[in-house]
Amino acid sequence: MYQQDEWDQALLRERVAEFRDQTRRFLAGQLSEDAYRPLRLMNGLYVQRHAPMLRVAIPYGALSSDQLRGLAHVADHHDRGYGHFTTRQNIQFNWLKLESVPDVLADLAEVGLHAIQTSGNCIRNVTTDPLAGLLPGKVDDPRPWCELIRQWATLNPEFTFLPRKFKIAVSGRSHDRAACRIHDLGLELRQDDQGGPGFRVWVGGGLGRDPHLAQCLREFLPADDLIDYLTAVLRVYNQAGRRDHLYKSRIKILVKSLGIDNFSERVEAAWKTIRETGSIPALAALERIKARFTTPEHDPSLADDQLDPVPTGAFARWLRLNTREHRVSGYRVVFILLKGLERAPGDLTAVEMRVLADLADQHGFGMLQTTHDQNLLLPHIPVRALHEVWQTLDILGLANPGIGTVNDVTACPGLDYCNLANAATLPLAQQIQQRFQDLDYLHDLGEVHLKISGCMNGCAHHHVADIGLLGVEKQGGSWFQLLLGGSAGTESRLGRVLGPALQAEQVPDAIETILAFYAARRLPEEPFAETVQRIGLKTFKETVYEKHDHSRRTSHHGSLAHSAG
């Protein structure tokens, strides 16, 4: 994990002092709302439906136990006792008072956290694979590269006011678990024929009202050229991107309008100029950053540890679904599912934060990781400690063995908090979790990712879910459009609309029908998206709508097909 130095701390404290003065002047009437708005957005502060919301950056998802305790302090002293983890590996506080936000930022700065560039038209939090460097096989850790990009991007004066927000993801070499192709810029670690490090570069991805998968901009970029090349890409976007139309301002629209070849030519020309006038060697900078990363000292004597007695019951199910094999024998990776019948997806209380911080200190080198699915993980847990960890999580209500199943619902806050939302997502998420409680059935289905977005912005990434739900406002209530067959991994694809929007109370029935149809027709070990691709969306659609239309005719109850219109 990256250890900040005095320069990092000085930057955070100076930024807090600057924002404290800006907020004081705004509250005193010396700054207008229009003048204050871009200043607060650059510090992660939104005005939401009920109260100001602060989005706190967790760079590439890495979180120390002390930082988690710092977040618990904010939740207790400035919010309503909890925080909300997001799909961008960040955390949000939804019930702050505007006048207290500078104090919140000051408290966060003391544990190395901040909200710089978590909003606004700038380079946002860099994300990566939450399992980076943890699994067996060749270790390809993108986190030092993420830190290098973070340092280059933070308060970079050239890119402070871009045409629109800009998101970067970095992935390891074997599998893309960072969803590179739905980002403005995606970087996949690669090697050339001589074993030299580099990246495959993707550009122009993004979801929202006009979803696009990124296109390959460069098959191989030598690693030493990374900062120069990123500067070239951002410079082309900054100069050529549209600022006259909110919905046409993202880089995906620029790449589409120019064409990937034309865009590439512009980037290559800008890159040539940068190399001639002010090149920054990335590998030298990376070595300085790597020197500040700590590596856990795993105990080799644990290599032969076995669980004794053989796990059974709830503990065995939890082990099977919520832990993964570690690259170091004698350790496991432990996922913590932040979902449940009494919990909005991604929520964690201050009490729970402190207990998890203690668990990380006692058994996991004081390290935690956030994920893209609004969960947490403990990266380095000894096998001998697994039962104790499970017992503690079970007491907290955090031992639900559902990672990767339909019960692992990803959802934005929806109408409960967001000004932009068209539908209430959180009640629907809990209805779905209530419906699917048969753990054996969920295990037999395998991984099925379900994501719910409350509006077209797609904060829950519903476009790349196996089953995606998009909230729409209709007849004064919450309705949802269903999409099937999306994927954000190595074989990325956008989900396709199943049919007319359904009322919220009809959605659990529709999902149950979809899953039953999938279970009956999928091939052994076939992923959901591939089954949809093989069978065809039309067949799924006919099954869902015709089945419930038949139920309506025979039982006089409302039906999906009839009510959807």
Short mmCIF file of N, CA and C in Angstrom, two decimals, residues 298-307 325-332 382-384:
data_model
loop_
_atom_site.label_atom_id
_atom_site.label_comp_id
_atom_site.label_asym_id
_atom_site.label_seq_id
_atom_site.Cartn_x
_atom_site.Cartn_y
_atom_site.Cartn_z
N HIS A 298 4.23 -11.93 4.42
CA HIS A 298 3.48 -13.14 4.68
C HIS A 298 4.34 -14.15 5.44
N ASP A 299 3.72 -14.89 6.31
CA ASP A 299 4.41 -15.86 7.15
C ASP A 299 4.51 -17.19 6.40
N PRO A 300 5.72 -17.61 5.99
CA PRO A 300 5.85 -18.88 5.25
C PRO A 300 5.46 -20.10 6.07
N SER A 301 5.47 -19.97 7.40
CA SER A 301 5.12 -21.13 8.24
C SER A 301 3.64 -21.48 8.16
N LEU A 302 2.84 -20.59 7.57
CA LEU A 302 1.40 -20.85 7.45
C LEU A 302 1.05 -21.64 6.21
N ALA A 303 2.05 -21.94 5.37
CA ALA A 303 1.78 -22.55 4.06
C ALA A 303 1.05 -23.88 4.16
N ASP A 304 1.30 -24.63 5.21
CA ASP A 304 0.68 -25.95 5.34
C ASP A 304 -0.59 -25.94 6.18
N ASP A 305 -1.04 -24.76 6.58
CA ASP A 305 -2.25 -24.69 7.40
C ASP A 305 -3.46 -25.18 6.63
N GLN A 306 -4.27 -25.97 7.31
CA GLN A 306 -5.51 -26.46 6.74
C GLN A 306 -6.65 -26.15 7.70
N LEU A 307 -7.85 -25.98 7.15
CA LEU A 307 -9.01 -25.78 8.00
C LEU A 307 -9.36 -27.10 8.67
N GLU A 325 -8.76 -18.11 -3.55
CA GLU A 325 -7.40 -18.59 -3.33
C GLU A 325 -6.42 -17.44 -3.44
N HIS A 326 -5.46 -17.40 -2.53
CA HIS A 326 -4.43 -16.36 -2.51
C HIS A 326 -3.18 -16.86 -3.21
N ARG A 327 -2.40 -15.94 -3.75
CA ARG A 327 -1.15 -16.35 -4.41
C ARG A 327 -0.14 -16.91 -3.42
N VAL A 328 -0.30 -16.59 -2.12
CA VAL A 328 0.60 -17.10 -1.09
C VAL A 328 -0.11 -18.21 -0.33
N SER A 329 0.47 -19.38 -0.32
CA SER A 329 -0.14 -20.51 0.36
C SER A 329 -0.31 -20.21 1.84
N GLY A 330 -1.47 -20.60 2.38
CA GLY A 330 -1.76 -20.33 3.78
C GLY A 330 -2.60 -19.09 4.01
N TYR A 331 -2.96 -18.39 2.92
CA TYR A 331 -3.77 -17.17 3.01
C TYR A 331 -4.96 -17.27 2.06
N ARG A 332 -5.99 -16.49 2.34
CA ARG A 332 -7.15 -16.38 1.46
C ARG A 332 -7.51 -14.90 1.30
N PRO A 382 -4.99 -15.06 6.91
CA PRO A 382 -4.48 -16.43 7.09
C PRO A 382 -5.61 -17.44 7.17
N VAL A 383 -5.37 -18.61 6.62
CA VAL A 383 -6.38 -19.68 6.64
C VAL A 383 -6.80 -19.97 8.09
N ARG A 384 -5.85 -19.95 9.01
CA ARG A 384 -6.15 -20.28 10.40
C ARG A 384 -7.09 -19.26 11.06
#
